[in-house]
Coordinates of N, CA, C and O in Angstrom, one line a residue:
M5 N 92.3 -54.0 47.7 CA 91.0 -53.5 47.1 C 89.9 -54.4 47.6 O 90.0 -55.6 47.8
A6 N 88.8 -53.7 47.7 CA 87.6 -54.4 48.1 C 87.0 -55.2 46.9 O 87.0 -54.8 45.8
K7 N 86.5 -56.4 47.2 CA 85.9 -57.3 46.2 C 84.4 -57.1 46.2 O 83.8 -56.9 47.2
K8 N 83.9 -56.9 45.0 CA 82.4 -56.8 44.8 C 81.7 -58.0 45.2 O 82.1 -59.1 44.8
K9 N 80.7 -57.9 46.0 CA 79.9 -59.0 46.4 C 78.8 -59.3 45.3 O 78.2 -58.4 44.8
Q10 N 78.8 -60.5 44.9 CA 77.8 -60.9 43.8 C 76.5 -61.3 44.5 O 76.5 -62.1 45.4
S11 N 75.5 -60.7 44.0 CA 74.1 -61.0 44.5 C 73.5 -62.1 43.7 O 73.8 -62.3 42.6
S12 N 72.7 -62.9 44.4 CA 72.1 -64.0 43.8 C 70.7 -63.6 43.3 O 69.9 -62.9 44.0
N13 N 70.4 -64.0 42.0 CA 69.1 -63.8 41.5 C 68.1 -64.9 41.7 O 67.0 -64.9 41.1
V14 N 68.5 -65.9 42.5 CA 67.6 -67.0 42.7 C 66.3 -66.6 43.3 O 65.2 -67.1 42.8
S15 N 66.3 -65.7 44.3 CA 65.0 -65.3 44.9 C 64.1 -64.6 43.9 O 62.9 -64.8 43.9
G16 N 64.7 -63.8 43.0 CA 63.9 -63.2 41.9 C 63.2 -64.2 41.0 O 62.1 -64.0 40.6
W17 N 64.0 -65.2 40.6 CA 63.4 -66.3 39.7 C 62.3 -67.1 40.4 O 61.3 -67.4 39.8
I18 N 62.5 -67.3 41.7 CA 61.5 -68.0 42.5 C 60.2 -67.2 42.5 O 59.1 -67.7 42.3
I19 N 60.3 -65.9 42.8 CA 59.1 -65.0 42.8 C 58.4 -65.0 41.5 O 57.2 -65.1 41.4
A20 N 59.2 -64.8 40.4 CA 58.6 -64.8 39.1 C 57.9 -66.1 38.7 O 56.9 -66.1 38.1
G21 N 58.5 -67.2 39.1 CA 57.9 -68.5 38.9 C 56.6 -68.7 39.6 O 55.6 -69.2 39.1
L22 N 56.6 -68.3 40.8 CA 55.4 -68.4 41.6 C 54.3 -67.5 41.0 O 53.1 -67.9 41.0
L23 N 54.6 -66.3 40.6 CA 53.6 -65.4 39.9 C 53.1 -66.1 38.7 O 51.9 -66.0 38.4
G24 N 53.9 -66.7 37.9 CA 53.5 -67.4 36.7 C 52.6 -68.5 37.0 O 51.6 -68.7 36.3
V25 N 52.8 -69.3 38.0 CA 52.0 -70.4 38.4 C 50.6 -69.9 38.9 O 49.6 -70.4 38.5
V26 N 50.6 -68.8 39.7 CA 49.4 -68.3 40.1 C 48.5 -67.7 39.0 O 47.3 -68.0 38.9
A27 N 49.2 -67.1 38.0 CA 48.5 -66.5 36.8 C 47.9 -67.7 36.0 O 46.8 -67.6 35.5
Y28 N 48.7 -68.7 35.9 CA 48.2 -69.9 35.1 C 47.0 -70.6 35.8 O 46.0 -70.9 35.2
Q29 N 47.1 -70.8 37.1 CA 46.1 -71.4 37.8 C 44.8 -70.6 37.9 O 43.7 -71.2 37.8
S30 N 44.9 -69.3 38.0 CA 43.7 -68.5 38.1 C 43.1 -68.2 36.7 O 42.0 -67.6 36.6
G31 N 43.8 -68.6 35.6 CA 43.2 -68.4 34.3 C 43.4 -67.0 33.7 O 42.9 -66.7 32.7
I32 N 44.3 -66.2 34.3 CA 44.6 -64.9 33.8 C 45.1 -64.9 32.4 O 44.8 -64.2 31.6
L33 N 46.1 -65.9 32.2 CA 46.7 -65.9 30.9 C 45.7 -66.3 29.8 O 45.7 -65.8 28.7
D34 N 44.7 -67.2 30.1 CA 43.7 -67.6 29.2 C 42.8 -66.4 28.8 O 42.4 -66.1 27.7
R35 N 42.4 -65.6 29.9 CA 41.6 -64.5 29.7 C 42.3 -63.4 28.8 O 41.7 -62.7 28.0
L36 N 43.6 -63.2 29.0 CA 44.3 -62.3 28.2 C 44.3 -62.7 26.7 O 44.2 -61.8 25.8
G37 N 44.4 -63.9 26.4 CA 44.4 -64.4 25.0 C 43.0 -64.3 24.4 O 42.8 -64.2 23.2
Q38 N 41.9 -64.2 25.2 CA 40.6 -64.2 24.7 C 40.1 -62.7 24.6 O 39.0 -62.5 24.2
T39 N 40.9 -61.7 24.9 CA 40.5 -60.3 24.9 C 40.0 -59.9 23.5 O 39.0 -59.3 23.4
A40 N 40.7 -60.3 22.5 CA 40.4 -59.9 21.1 C 39.0 -60.6 20.7 O 38.2 -59.9 20.1
A41 N 38.9 -61.8 21.0 CA 37.6 -62.5 20.7 C 36.5 -61.9 21.5 O 35.4 -61.8 21.0
T42 N 36.7 -61.5 22.7 CA 35.6 -60.9 23.5 C 35.3 -59.6 23.0 O 34.1 -59.2 23.0
A43 N 36.2 -58.8 22.6 CA 35.9 -57.5 22.0 C 35.1 -57.6 20.8 O 34.1 -56.8 20.6
Q44 N 35.3 -58.6 19.9 CA 34.5 -58.8 18.7 C 33.1 -59.3 19.1 O 32.1 -58.8 18.6
A45 N 33.0 -60.2 20.1 CA 31.7 -60.7 20.5 C 30.9 -59.7 21.2 O 29.7 -59.8 21.2
S46 N 31.6 -58.7 21.9 CA 30.8 -57.7 22.6 C 30.0 -56.8 21.7 O 29.1 -56.1 22.2
T47 N 30.3 -56.8 20.4 CA 29.6 -55.9 19.5 C 28.4 -56.7 19.0 O 27.5 -56.1 18.3
A48 N 28.3 -58.0 19.3 CA 27.1 -58.7 18.9 C 25.9 -58.3 19.7 O 26.0 -57.9 20.9
P49 N 24.7 -58.3 19.1 CA 23.6 -57.7 19.8 C 23.0 -58.7 20.8 O 23.3 -59.9 20.8
S50 N 22.2 -58.2 21.8 CA 21.6 -59.2 22.7 C 20.4 -59.9 22.0 O 20.0 -60.9 22.4
R51 N 19.9 -59.3 20.9 CA 18.8 -59.8 20.2 C 19.1 -59.8 18.7 O 19.2 -58.7 18.1
V52 N 19.3 -60.9 18.1 CA 19.6 -61.0 16.7 C 18.4 -61.7 16.0 O 18.0 -62.8 16.3
I53 N 17.9 -61.0 14.9 CA 16.9 -61.6 14.1 C 17.6 -62.5 13.1 O 18.6 -62.0 12.4
K54 N 17.2 -63.7 12.9 CA 17.8 -64.6 12.0 C 17.8 -64.0 10.6 O 16.8 -63.4 10.1
S55 N 18.9 -64.0 9.9 CA 19.1 -63.4 8.6 C 18.2 -64.0 7.6 O 18.2 -65.2 7.4
D56 N 17.4 -63.2 6.9 CA 16.6 -63.7 5.8 C 17.2 -63.3 4.5 O 16.6 -63.5 3.4
S57 N 18.4 -62.8 4.5 CA 19.0 -62.3 3.3 C 19.7 -63.3 2.4 O 20.1 -63.1 1.3
A58 N 19.9 -64.5 3.0 CA 20.7 -65.6 2.2 C 20.0 -65.9 0.9 O 20.6 -66.2 -0.1
S59 N 18.6 -65.9 0.9 CA 17.9 -66.3 -0.3 C 17.5 -65.0 -1.1 O 16.9 -65.2 -2.1
A60 N 17.7 -63.9 -0.5 CA 17.3 -62.6 -1.2 C 18.2 -62.3 -2.4 O 19.4 -62.6 -2.3
P61 N 17.7 -61.7 -3.4 CA 18.5 -61.3 -4.5 C 19.5 -60.2 -4.1 O 19.2 -59.5 -3.2
L62 N 20.6 -60.1 -4.8 CA 21.6 -59.2 -4.5 C 21.2 -57.7 -4.7 O 21.7 -56.8 -4.0
N63 N 20.3 -57.5 -5.6 CA 19.9 -56.1 -5.8 C 18.9 -55.5 -4.8 O 18.6 -54.4 -4.8
K64 N 18.5 -56.3 -3.8 CA 17.6 -55.9 -2.7 C 18.5 -55.3 -1.7 O 19.5 -55.9 -1.3
P65 N 18.2 -54.1 -1.1 CA 19.0 -53.5 -0.1 C 19.1 -54.3 1.2 O 18.1 -54.9 1.5
R66 N 20.2 -54.2 1.9 CA 20.3 -54.9 3.2 C 20.5 -53.8 4.2 O 20.9 -52.7 4.0
Y67 N 20.3 -54.2 5.5 CA 20.4 -53.3 6.6 C 21.2 -54.0 7.7 O 21.1 -55.2 7.9
V68 N 22.0 -53.2 8.4 CA 22.8 -53.8 9.6 C 21.8 -54.1 10.7 O 20.9 -53.4 11.0
N69 N 21.9 -55.4 11.2 CA 21.0 -55.9 12.2 C 21.6 -56.1 13.5 O 21.1 -56.9 14.3
V70 N 22.8 -55.5 13.8 CA 23.5 -55.6 15.0 C 23.9 -54.2 15.5 O 23.8 -53.3 14.7
A71 N 24.3 -54.1 16.7 CA 24.7 -52.8 17.2 C 25.8 -52.1 16.4 O 25.8 -50.9 16.1
S72 N 26.8 -52.9 16.0 CA 27.9 -52.5 15.2 C 28.4 -53.6 14.3 O 28.7 -54.7 14.8
L73 N 28.5 -53.4 13.0 CA 28.9 -54.4 12.0 C 30.3 -54.0 11.4 O 30.4 -53.0 10.8
N74 N 31.3 -54.9 11.6 CA 32.6 -54.6 11.0 C 32.6 -54.8 9.5 O 32.1 -55.8 9.0
V75 N 33.2 -53.9 8.8 CA 33.4 -54.0 7.4 C 34.9 -54.3 7.1 O 35.8 -53.6 7.7
R76 N 35.2 -55.3 6.4 CA 36.6 -55.7 6.2 C 37.0 -55.7 4.7 O 36.2 -55.7 3.8
H77 N 38.3 -55.7 4.5 CA 38.9 -55.7 3.2 C 38.7 -57.0 2.5 O 38.6 -57.0 1.2
T78 N 38.7 -58.1 3.2 CA 38.6 -59.4 2.7 C 37.4 -60.2 3.3 O 37.1 -59.8 4.5
P79 N 36.8 -61.2 2.7 CA 35.7 -61.9 3.3 C 36.2 -62.9 4.3 O 36.2 -64.1 4.2
S80 N 36.8 -62.4 5.4 CA 37.4 -63.2 6.5 C 37.3 -62.4 7.8 O 37.5 -61.2 7.8
A81 N 37.0 -63.1 8.9 CA 37.0 -62.5 10.2 C 38.3 -61.9 10.6 O 38.4 -61.0 11.5
S82 N 39.4 -62.4 10.0 CA 40.7 -61.9 10.3 C 41.2 -60.9 9.3 O 42.3 -60.4 9.4
G83 N 40.3 -60.5 8.3 CA 40.7 -59.5 7.3 C 40.9 -58.2 8.0 O 40.3 -57.9 9.0
P84 N 41.7 -57.3 7.3 CA 41.9 -55.9 7.9 C 40.5 -55.2 7.9 O 39.7 -55.2 7.0
L85 N 40.3 -54.5 9.0 CA 39.1 -53.7 9.3 C 39.1 -52.4 8.6 O 40.1 -51.7 8.6
I86 N 38.1 -52.1 7.9 CA 37.9 -50.8 7.2 C 37.2 -49.8 8.1 O 37.6 -48.7 8.4
M87 N 36.0 -50.3 8.6 CA 35.2 -49.4 9.5 C 34.1 -50.3 10.1 O 34.0 -51.5 9.8
A88 N 33.3 -49.7 10.9 CA 32.1 -50.3 11.5 C 30.9 -49.5 11.2 O 30.9 -48.3 11.2
L89 N 29.8 -50.2 10.9 CA 28.5 -49.6 10.6 C 27.6 -49.8 11.7 O 27.4 -50.8 12.2
P90 N 26.8 -48.7 12.1 CA 25.8 -48.8 13.1 C 24.5 -49.5 12.7 O 24.3 -49.6 11.5
R91 N 23.8 -50.0 13.6 CA 22.5 -50.7 13.4 C 21.6 -49.8 12.5 O 21.5 -48.6 12.6
G92 N 21.0 -50.5 11.5 CA 20.0 -49.9 10.6 C 20.6 -49.2 9.4 O 19.9 -48.7 8.5
T93 N 21.9 -49.2 9.3 CA 22.6 -48.6 8.1 C 22.2 -49.4 6.8 O 22.3 -50.6 6.8
P94 N 21.7 -48.7 5.8 CA 21.4 -49.4 4.5 C 22.6 -49.7 3.8 O 23.6 -48.9 3.8
M95 N 22.7 -50.8 3.1 CA 23.9 -51.3 2.3 C 23.5 -51.7 0.9 O 22.5 -52.4 0.8
K96 N 24.3 -51.3 -0.1 CA 24.1 -51.8 -1.4 C 25.0 -53.0 -1.6 O 26.2 -52.9 -1.5
V97 N 24.4 -54.2 -1.9 CA 25.2 -55.4 -2.0 C 25.7 -55.6 -3.5 O 24.9 -55.5 -4.4
L98 N 27.0 -55.9 -3.6 CA 27.5 -56.1 -5.0 C 27.8 -57.6 -5.3 O 27.7 -58.0 -6.4
D99 N 28.1 -58.4 -4.2 CA 28.4 -59.8 -4.5 C 28.2 -60.5 -3.2 O 28.1 -60.0 -2.1
R100 N 28.2 -61.9 -3.3 CA 28.0 -62.8 -2.1 C 29.1 -63.9 -2.2 O 29.3 -64.4 -3.3
K101 N 29.8 -64.2 -1.1 CA 30.8 -65.3 -1.2 C 30.9 -65.9 0.2 O 31.3 -65.3 1.2
D102 N 30.6 -67.2 0.3 CA 30.7 -68.0 1.5 C 30.2 -67.3 2.8 O 30.9 -67.2 3.8
G103 N 29.0 -66.8 2.8 CA 28.5 -66.2 3.9 C 28.9 -64.7 4.2 O 28.6 -64.1 5.2
W104 N 29.5 -64.1 3.2 CA 30.0 -62.7 3.3 C 29.3 -61.9 2.1 O 29.1 -62.5 1.0
L105 N 29.1 -60.7 2.4 CA 28.5 -59.8 1.3 C 29.5 -58.7 1.0 O 30.1 -58.1 1.9
L106 N 29.7 -58.5 -0.3 CA 30.6 -57.3 -0.7 C 29.6 -56.2 -0.9 O 28.6 -56.2 -1.6
I107 N 29.9 -55.1 -0.1 CA 29.0 -53.9 -0.2 C 29.8 -52.7 -0.7 O 31.0 -52.6 -0.7
D108 N 29.0 -51.8 -1.3 CA 29.5 -50.5 -1.8 C 29.5 -49.5 -0.7 O 28.4 -49.2 -0.2
L109 N 30.6 -49.0 -0.3 CA 30.7 -48.0 0.7 C 30.8 -46.6 0.2 O 30.3 -45.7 0.8
S110 N 31.4 -46.4 -1.0 CA 31.4 -45.1 -1.6 C 31.8 -45.4 -3.1 O 32.0 -46.6 -3.5
P111 N 31.8 -44.4 -4.0 CA 32.2 -44.6 -5.4 C 33.5 -45.3 -5.6 O 33.8 -46.0 -6.6
T112 N 34.4 -45.2 -4.6 CA 35.7 -45.8 -4.7 C 36.1 -46.8 -3.7 O 37.3 -47.3 -3.7
L113 N 35.2 -47.2 -2.8 CA 35.5 -48.1 -1.8 C 34.5 -49.2 -1.6 O 33.3 -48.9 -1.6
E114 N 34.9 -50.4 -1.5 CA 34.0 -51.6 -1.2 C 34.6 -52.3 0.0 O 35.7 -52.2 0.3
G115 N 33.7 -53.1 0.6 CA 34.1 -53.9 1.8 C 33.2 -55.1 2.0 O 32.1 -55.2 1.4
W116 N 33.7 -56.0 2.8 CA 32.9 -57.2 3.1 C 32.3 -57.2 4.5 O 33.0 -56.8 5.5
V117 N 31.1 -57.7 4.6 CA 30.4 -57.8 5.9 C 29.9 -59.2 6.0 O 29.6 -59.9 5.0
T118 N 29.7 -59.7 7.3 CA 29.1 -61.0 7.5 C 27.6 -61.0 7.2 O 26.9 -60.1 7.8
E119 N 27.2 -61.9 6.4 CA 25.8 -61.8 5.9 C 24.8 -62.1 7.0 O 23.7 -61.6 7.1
Q120 N 25.2 -62.9 8.0 CA 24.3 -63.3 9.1 C 23.9 -62.2 10.0 O 22.9 -62.3 10.7
F121 N 24.6 -61.1 9.9 CA 24.3 -59.9 10.8 C 23.6 -58.8 9.9 O 23.6 -57.6 10.3
T122 N 23.0 -59.2 8.8 CA 22.2 -58.3 8.0 C 20.8 -58.8 7.8 O 20.5 -59.9 8.0
T123 N 19.9 -57.9 7.3 CA 18.6 -58.2 7.1 C 18.1 -57.4 5.9 O 18.6 -56.4 5.6
V124 N 17.0 -57.9 5.2 CA 16.4 -57.2 4.1 C 15.3 -56.4 4.6 O 14.7 -55.6 3.9
Q125 N 14.9 -56.5 5.9 CA 13.8 -55.7 6.4 C 14.3 -54.4 6.9 O 15.3 -54.3 7.7
A126 N 13.7 -53.3 6.5 CA 14.1 -52.0 6.9 C 13.8 -51.9 8.4 O 12.9 -52.4 9.0
P127 N 14.7 -51.1 9.1 CA 14.6 -51.0 10.6 C 13.3 -50.2 10.9 O 12.9 -49.4 10.2
S128 N 12.7 -50.6 12.0 CA 11.4 -49.9 12.4 C 11.7 -48.7 13.3 O 12.7 -48.6 14.0

């Protein structure tokens, strides 16, 4: 009977190792890890007016001051996303906590937005 010839996987491991070193050296792996942060940062506007809402009373309406503002379930950048609001959207504020505003989205839904990306000035 003929004996099966065993192939060596050494050359495959060498190629995989070289590809890994090239990816590491060129920064590809770092850029892949930053994709989520870049996606969030890309929604930031090129021109942001400093928020004047920190000292404003809660009963004063706020407006979205960036191209797209994420609304989250919790007052945290890692909180689950509910939706995104476009620039100029008026918001009714219910509460404030650590730089976050709790807003009324509908009669049955509330969400948190970053206060620094809102303004009390109506859009022009």
